[in-house]
PDB file of C-alpha atoms in Angstrom:
ATOM      1  CA  MET Q   1     120.861 137.542  64.261  1.00 40.00           C
ATOM      2  CA  PHE Q   2     117.414 139.018  63.744  1.00 37.00           C
ATOM      3  CA  ARG Q   3     115.067 136.906  61.619  1.00 42.00           C
ATOM      4  CA  PRO Q   4     111.700 138.356  60.725  1.00 43.00           C
ATOM      5  CA  GLY Q   5     109.828 135.067  61.074  1.00 46.00           C
ATOM      6  CA  LEU Q   6     110.721 134.324  64.690  1.00 44.00           C
ATOM      7  CA  PRO Q   7     107.962 135.232  67.178  1.00 47.00           C
ATOM      8  CA  GLY Q   8     108.848 137.324  70.201  1.00 46.00           C
ATOM      9  CA  ARG Q   9     111.928 138.851  68.614  1.00 46.00           C
ATOM     10  CA  GLU Q  10     110.267 141.444  66.430  1.00 44.00           C
ATOM     11  CA  LEU Q  11     110.843 144.358  68.811  1.00 47.00           C
ATOM     12  CA  ALA Q  12     114.095 143.193  70.357  1.00 42.00           C
ATOM     13  CA  PHE Q  13     115.970 146.039  68.719  1.00 44.00           C
ATOM     14  CA  LEU Q  14     113.781 148.780  70.232  1.00 50.00           C
ATOM     15  CA  LEU Q  15     114.674 150.482  73.475  1.00 56.00           C
ATOM     16  CA  VAL Q  16     112.396 150.127  76.443  1.00 71.00           C
ATOM     17  CA  ILE Q  17     111.748 153.581  77.841  1.00 78.00           C
ATOM     18  CA  SER Q  18     110.161 154.036  81.258  1.00 84.00           C
ATOM     19  CA  ARG Q  19     107.451 156.639  81.800  1.00 85.00           C
ATOM     20  CA  ARG Q  20     109.765 158.716  84.001  1.00 90.00           C
ATOM     21  CA  MET Q  21     112.492 158.688  81.376  1.00 91.00           C
ATOM     22  CA  LEU Q  22     109.989 159.579  78.665  1.00 90.00           C
ATOM     23  CA  LEU Q  23     108.710 162.457  80.808  1.00 92.00           C
ATOM     24  CA  LEU Q  24     112.289 163.678  81.341  1.00 94.00           C
ATOM     25  CA  LEU Q  25     113.018 163.488  77.611  1.00 93.00           C
ATOM     26  CA  ASP Q  26     109.756 165.305  76.847  1.00 93.00           C
ATOM     27  CA  VAL Q  27     110.648 168.090  79.289  1.00 95.00           C
ATOM     28  CA  MET Q  28     114.097 168.319  77.688  1.00 96.00           C
ATOM     29  CA  CYS Q  29     112.411 168.585  74.289  1.00 95.00           C
ATOM     30  CA  VAL Q  30     110.166 171.391  75.545  1.00 95.00           C
ATOM     31  CA  ALA Q  31     113.251 173.159  76.935  1.00 97.00           C
ATOM     32  CA  GLY Q  32     114.967 172.780  73.553  1.00 96.00           C
ATOM     33  CA  VAL Q  33     111.956 174.246  71.769  1.00 96.00           C
ATOM     34  CA  GLY Q  34     111.947 177.153  74.226  1.00 96.00           C
ATOM     35  CA  TRP Q  35     115.709 177.633  73.782  1.00 96.00           C
ATOM     36  CA  ALA Q  36     115.362 177.734  70.008  1.00 96.00           C
ATOM     37  CA  GLY Q  37     112.341 180.042  70.201  1.00 96.00           C
ATOM     38  CA  VAL Q  38     114.064 182.549  72.501  1.00 97.00           C
ATOM     39  CA  LEU Q  39     117.209 182.606  70.364  1.00 96.00           C
ATOM     40  CA  ILE Q  40     115.221 183.015  67.133  1.00 96.00           C
ATOM     41  CA  GLY Q  41     113.246 185.846  68.732  1.00 95.00           C
ATOM     42  CA  ALA Q  42     116.469 187.560  69.784  1.00 95.00           C
ATOM     43  CA  LEU Q  43     117.924 187.108  66.292  1.00 92.00           C
ATOM     44  CA  LEU Q  44     114.810 188.664  64.777  1.00 91.00           C
ATOM     45  CA  GLY Q  45     115.342 191.570  67.183  1.00 92.00           C
ATOM     46  CA  GLY Q  46     118.924 191.954  65.967  1.00 88.00           C
ATOM     47  CA  ILE Q  47     120.682 190.414  68.974  1.00 91.00           C
ATOM     48  CA  ARG Q  48     122.751 187.224  68.880  1.00 92.00           C
ATOM     49  CA  LEU Q  49     122.743 185.925  72.459  1.00 94.00           C
ATOM     50  CA  VAL Q  50     125.201 183.040  72.018  1.00 95.00           C
ATOM     51  CA  PRO Q  51     127.547 181.868  69.266  1.00 94.00           C
ATOM     52  CA  THR Q  52     126.019 179.628  66.607  1.00 92.00           C
ATOM     53  CA  ALA Q  53     127.964 176.523  67.653  1.00 94.00           C
ATOM     54  CA  VAL Q  54     126.750 176.772  71.252  1.00 96.00           C
ATOM     55  CA  ALA Q  55     123.163 177.548  70.233  1.00 95.00           C
ATOM     56  CA  VAL Q  56     122.915 174.624  67.825  1.00 96.00           C
ATOM     57  CA  VAL Q  57     124.684 172.061  70.029  1.00 97.00           C
ATOM     58  CA  VAL Q  58     122.553 172.914  73.074  1.00 97.00           C
ATOM     59  CA  ALA Q  59     119.357 172.764  70.995  1.00 96.00           C
ATOM     60  CA  LEU Q  60     120.454 169.450  69.473  1.00 96.00           C
ATOM     61  CA  VAL Q  61     121.259 167.902  72.862  1.00 97.00           C
ATOM     62  CA  LEU Q  62     117.915 169.024  74.281  1.00 97.00           C
ATOM     63  CA  VAL Q  63     115.728 168.139  71.290  1.00 96.00           C
ATOM     64  CA  LEU Q  64     117.073 165.003  69.647  1.00 95.00           C
ATOM     65  CA  PRO Q  65     116.680 162.477  72.523  1.00 93.00           C
ATOM     66  CA  GLY Q  66     113.041 163.486  73.062  1.00 91.00           C
ATOM     67  CA  PHE Q  67     112.285 163.275  69.346  1.00 92.00           C
ATOM     68  CA  ILE Q  68     113.812 159.792  69.088  1.00 91.00           C
ATOM     69  CA  ALA Q  69     111.956 158.639  72.211  1.00 89.00           C
ATOM     70  CA  GLY Q  70     108.692 160.013  70.821  1.00 87.00           C
ATOM     71  CA  VAL Q  71     109.121 158.158  67.547  1.00 85.00           C
ATOM     72  CA  VAL Q  72     110.175 154.908  69.238  1.00 84.00           C
ATOM     73  CA  THR Q  73     107.336 154.933  71.768  1.00 83.00           C
ATOM     74  CA  ASN Q  74     104.690 155.667  69.135  1.00 76.00           C
ATOM     75  CA  ARG Q  75     105.229 152.290  67.521  1.00 69.00           C
ATOM     76  CA  ARG Q  76     102.613 149.659  68.250  1.00 62.00           C
ATOM     77  CA  ILE Q  77     102.815 145.926  67.802  1.00 54.00           C
ATOM     78  CA  VAL Q  78     100.545 144.606  65.082  1.00 51.00           C
ATOM     79  CA  ARG Q  79      97.895 142.367  66.623  1.00 57.00           C
ATOM     80  CA  GLY Q  80      95.330 140.121  65.003  1.00 56.00           C
ATOM     81  CA  ARG Q  81      95.901 139.102  61.420  1.00 58.00           C
ATOM     82  CA  GLN Q  82      99.571 138.866  60.574  1.00 57.00           C
ATOM     83  CA  PRO Q  83     100.862 141.412  58.059  1.00 54.00           C
ATOM     84  CA  GLN Q  84     101.802 140.356  54.541  1.00 57.00           C
ATOM     85  CA  SER Q  85     105.469 141.085  55.088  1.00 58.00           C
ATOM     86  CA  GLY Q  86     107.454 139.369  57.806  1.00 56.00           C
ATOM     87  CA  TRP Q  87     109.385 142.587  58.344  1.00 54.00           C
ATOM     88  CA  VAL Q  88     106.333 144.600  59.337  1.00 54.00           C
ATOM     89  CA  ARG Q  89     105.617 143.605  62.925  1.00 54.00           C
ATOM     90  CA  SER Q  90     105.050 147.071  64.291  1.00 56.00           C
ATOM     91  CA  VAL Q  91     103.592 150.233  62.859  1.00 55.00           C
ATOM     92  CA  TRP Q  92     104.078 153.870  63.656  1.00 55.00           C
ATOM     93  CA  ALA Q  93     100.999 155.424  65.222  1.00 56.00           C
ATOM     94  CA  PRO Q  94     100.133 159.092  64.826  1.00 61.00           C
ATOM     95  CA  PRO Q  95      99.883 161.039  68.062  1.00 66.00           C
ATOM     96  CA  ASP Q  96      96.500 160.858  69.739  1.00 75.00           C
ATOM     97  CA  LEU Q  97      96.411 164.236  71.440  1.00 82.00           C
ATOM     98  CA  PRO Q  98      93.451 166.525  72.020  1.00 85.00           C
ATOM     99  CA  ARG Q  99      92.660 168.825  69.113  1.00 86.00           C
ATOM    100  CA  TRP Q 100      93.961 171.897  70.909  1.00 89.00           C
ATOM    101  CA  GLY Q 101      97.288 170.114  71.453  1.00 87.00           C
ATOM    102  CA  LEU Q 102      97.530 169.201  67.799  1.00 88.00           C
ATOM    103  CA  VAL Q 103      96.634 172.778  66.788  1.00 91.00           C
ATOM    104  CA  LEU Q 104      99.295 174.245  69.092  1.00 92.00           C
ATOM    105  CA  THR Q 105     101.833 171.763  67.761  1.00 91.00           C
ATOM    106  CA  GLY Q 106     100.961 172.675  64.187  1.00 92.00           C
ATOM    107  CA  LEU Q 107     101.205 176.419  64.875  1.00 96.00           C
ATOM    108  CA  ALA Q 108     104.561 176.075  66.645  1.00 95.00           C
ATOM    109  CA  PHE Q 109     105.884 173.845  63.871  1.00 95.00           C
ATOM    110  CA  PHE Q 110     104.732 176.364  61.251  1.00 96.00           C
ATOM    111  CA  ALA Q 111     106.417 179.221  63.157  1.00 96.00           C
ATOM    112  CA  PHE Q 112     109.741 177.348  63.246  1.00 95.00           C
ATOM    113  CA  TRP Q 113     109.348 176.337  59.611  1.00 94.00           C
ATOM    114  CA  PHE Q 114     108.709 179.952  58.626  1.00 94.00           C
ATOM    115  CA  ALA Q 115     111.708 181.158  60.662  1.00 93.00           C
ATOM    116  CA  GLY Q 116     113.944 178.637  58.892  1.00 91.00           C
ATOM    117  CA  LEU Q 117     112.651 179.417  55.413  1.00 91.00           C
ATOM    118  CA  SER Q 118     112.867 183.164  55.891  1.00 90.00           C
ATOM    119  CA  ALA Q 119     116.464 182.696  57.050  1.00 89.00           C
ATOM    120  CA  ILE Q 120     117.282 180.837  53.835  1.00 87.00           C
ATOM    121  CA  ALA Q 121     115.737 183.654  51.821  1.00 84.00           C
ATOM    122  CA  GLY Q 122     117.977 186.165  53.604  1.00 78.00           C
ATOM    123  CA  MET Q 123     121.209 184.293  53.004  1.00 76.00           C
ATOM    124  CA  SER Q 124     123.488 185.256  50.177  1.00 69.00           C
ATOM    125  CA  GLU Q 125     125.990 182.971  48.542  1.00 69.00           C
ATOM    126  CA  GLN Q 126     128.905 185.279  49.098  1.00 74.00           C
ATOM    127  CA  PRO Q 127     128.758 188.324  51.363  1.00 72.00           C
ATOM    128  CA  PRO Q 128     130.781 191.267  50.044  1.00 75.00           C
ATOM    129  CA  ALA Q 129     134.437 191.154  51.086  1.00 79.00           C
ATOM    130  CA  GLY Q 130     135.228 193.528  53.923  1.00 78.00           C
ATOM    131  CA  ASP Q 131     131.582 194.087  54.865  1.00 77.00           C
ATOM    132  CA  SER Q 132     131.477 192.845  58.449  1.00 81.00           C
ATOM    133  CA  ALA Q 133     127.794 193.753  58.886  1.00 82.00           C
ATOM    134  CA  ALA Q 134     126.855 191.522  55.938  1.00 79.00           C
ATOM    135  CA  GLY Q 135     128.990 188.725  57.413  1.00 80.00           C
ATOM    136  CA  ARG Q 136     127.234 189.043  60.779  1.00 86.00           C
ATOM    137  CA  ARG Q 137     123.821 188.978  59.090  1.00 86.00           C
ATOM    138  CA  GLN Q 138     124.882 185.855  57.188  1.00 86.00           C
ATOM    139  CA  VAL Q 139     125.874 184.107  60.434  1.00 88.00           C
ATOM    140  CA  ASP Q 140     122.606 185.233  62.054  1.00 89.00           C
ATOM    141  CA  HIS Q 141     120.620 183.768  59.152  1.00 90.00           C
ATOM    142  CA  GLN Q 142     122.545 180.490  59.401  1.00 92.00           C
ATOM    143  CA  GLN Q 143     121.878 180.282  63.131  1.00 94.00           C
ATOM    144  CA  ARG Q 144     118.191 181.091  62.618  1.00 94.00           C
ATOM    145  CA  PHE Q 145     117.898 178.375  59.965  1.00 95.00           C
ATOM    146  CA  ALA Q 146     119.529 175.720  62.175  1.00 95.00           C
ATOM    147  CA  LEU Q 147     117.413 176.700  65.175  1.00 96.00           C
ATOM    148  CA  GLY Q 148     114.270 176.713  63.020  1.00 96.00           C
ATOM    149  CA  VAL Q 149     114.950 173.141  61.928  1.00 96.00           C
ATOM    150  CA  LEU Q 150     115.749 171.955  65.453  1.00 96.00           C
ATOM    151  CA  GLY Q 151     112.755 173.824  66.884  1.00 96.00           C
ATOM    152  CA  GLY Q 152     110.474 172.101  64.377  1.00 95.00           C
ATOM    153  CA  ILE Q 153     111.963 168.710  65.224  1.00 95.00           C
ATOM    154  CA  GLY Q 154     111.567 169.488  68.925  1.00 95.00           C
ATOM    155  CA  THR Q 155     107.954 170.503  68.437  1.00 95.00           C
ATOM    156  CA  GLY Q 156     107.211 167.172  66.769  1.00 91.00           C
ATOM    157  CA  GLY Q 157     109.175 165.256  69.400  1.00 91.00           C
ATOM    158  CA  THR Q 158     107.313 166.994  72.203  1.00 92.00           C
ATOM    159  CA  ALA Q 159     103.952 166.099  70.669  1.00 91.00           C
ATOM    160  CA  LEU Q 160     104.954 162.478  70.053  1.00 88.00           C
ATOM    161  CA  ALA Q 161     106.321 161.966  73.565  1.00 88.00           C
ATOM    162  CA  ALA Q 162     103.292 163.697  75.113  1.00 89.00           C
ATOM    163  CA  ALA Q 163     100.984 161.446  73.090  1.00 87.00           C
ATOM    164  CA  SER Q 164     102.825 158.368  74.354  1.00 85.00           C
ATOM    165  CA  LEU Q 165     102.566 159.608  77.925  1.00 86.00           C
ATOM    166  CA  ALA Q 166      98.855 160.378  77.515  1.00 84.00           C
ATOM    167  CA  ARG Q 167      98.170 156.992  75.929  1.00 76.00           C
ATOM    168  CA  GLY Q 168     100.042 155.223  78.730  1.00 67.00           C
ATOM    169  CA  ARG Q 169      98.089 157.169  81.316  1.00 64.00           C
ATOM    170  CA  ARG Q 170      94.752 156.263  79.688  1.00 60.00           C
ATOM    171  CA  THR Q 171      95.640 152.567  79.474  1.00 59.00           C
ATOM    172  CA  ALA Q 172      96.770 152.560  83.114  1.00 58.00           C
ATOM    173  CA  ARG Q 173      93.398 153.997  84.169  1.00 58.00           C
ATOM    174  CA  THR Q 174      91.280 151.650  82.070  1.00 58.00           C
ATOM    175  CA  GLY Q 175      93.323 148.595  82.942  1.00 52.00           C
TER     176      GLY Q 175
END
């Protein structure tokens, strides 16, 4: 049983992720962002390359592990003065990337966010019965929304995992 007051057990529930595994998960996350971006671009051009179920499941499998690894590895153990609460032994740290990396991340996130929101605006509650073109547009909007959300999550996961890799590389150099 986990007790907050016991020393040495505060991060026992977190996974230990090697640098190679984190790099693999980051590359998967980048691939998921690319997958979502290509499919959204094709949908904006009027072409649905793959069915929605395949598109979303592939994006989810590529993006989610990297996002989780990025969040988990950006936690740091609190050192020095003990926190007020016994439950707070580690804190989440924002990514320490170069400014250009943060700007690119923000722009990509905004693009996916805009793609998702514009898809919601294009959806109708009930497409007219018998209008197959309206039904196809509805499915395209749903796919674009799901891929916009997963692309945004993947963008954040990529930045978080890259920040962890960069921080680990800097600490390895400085000793």
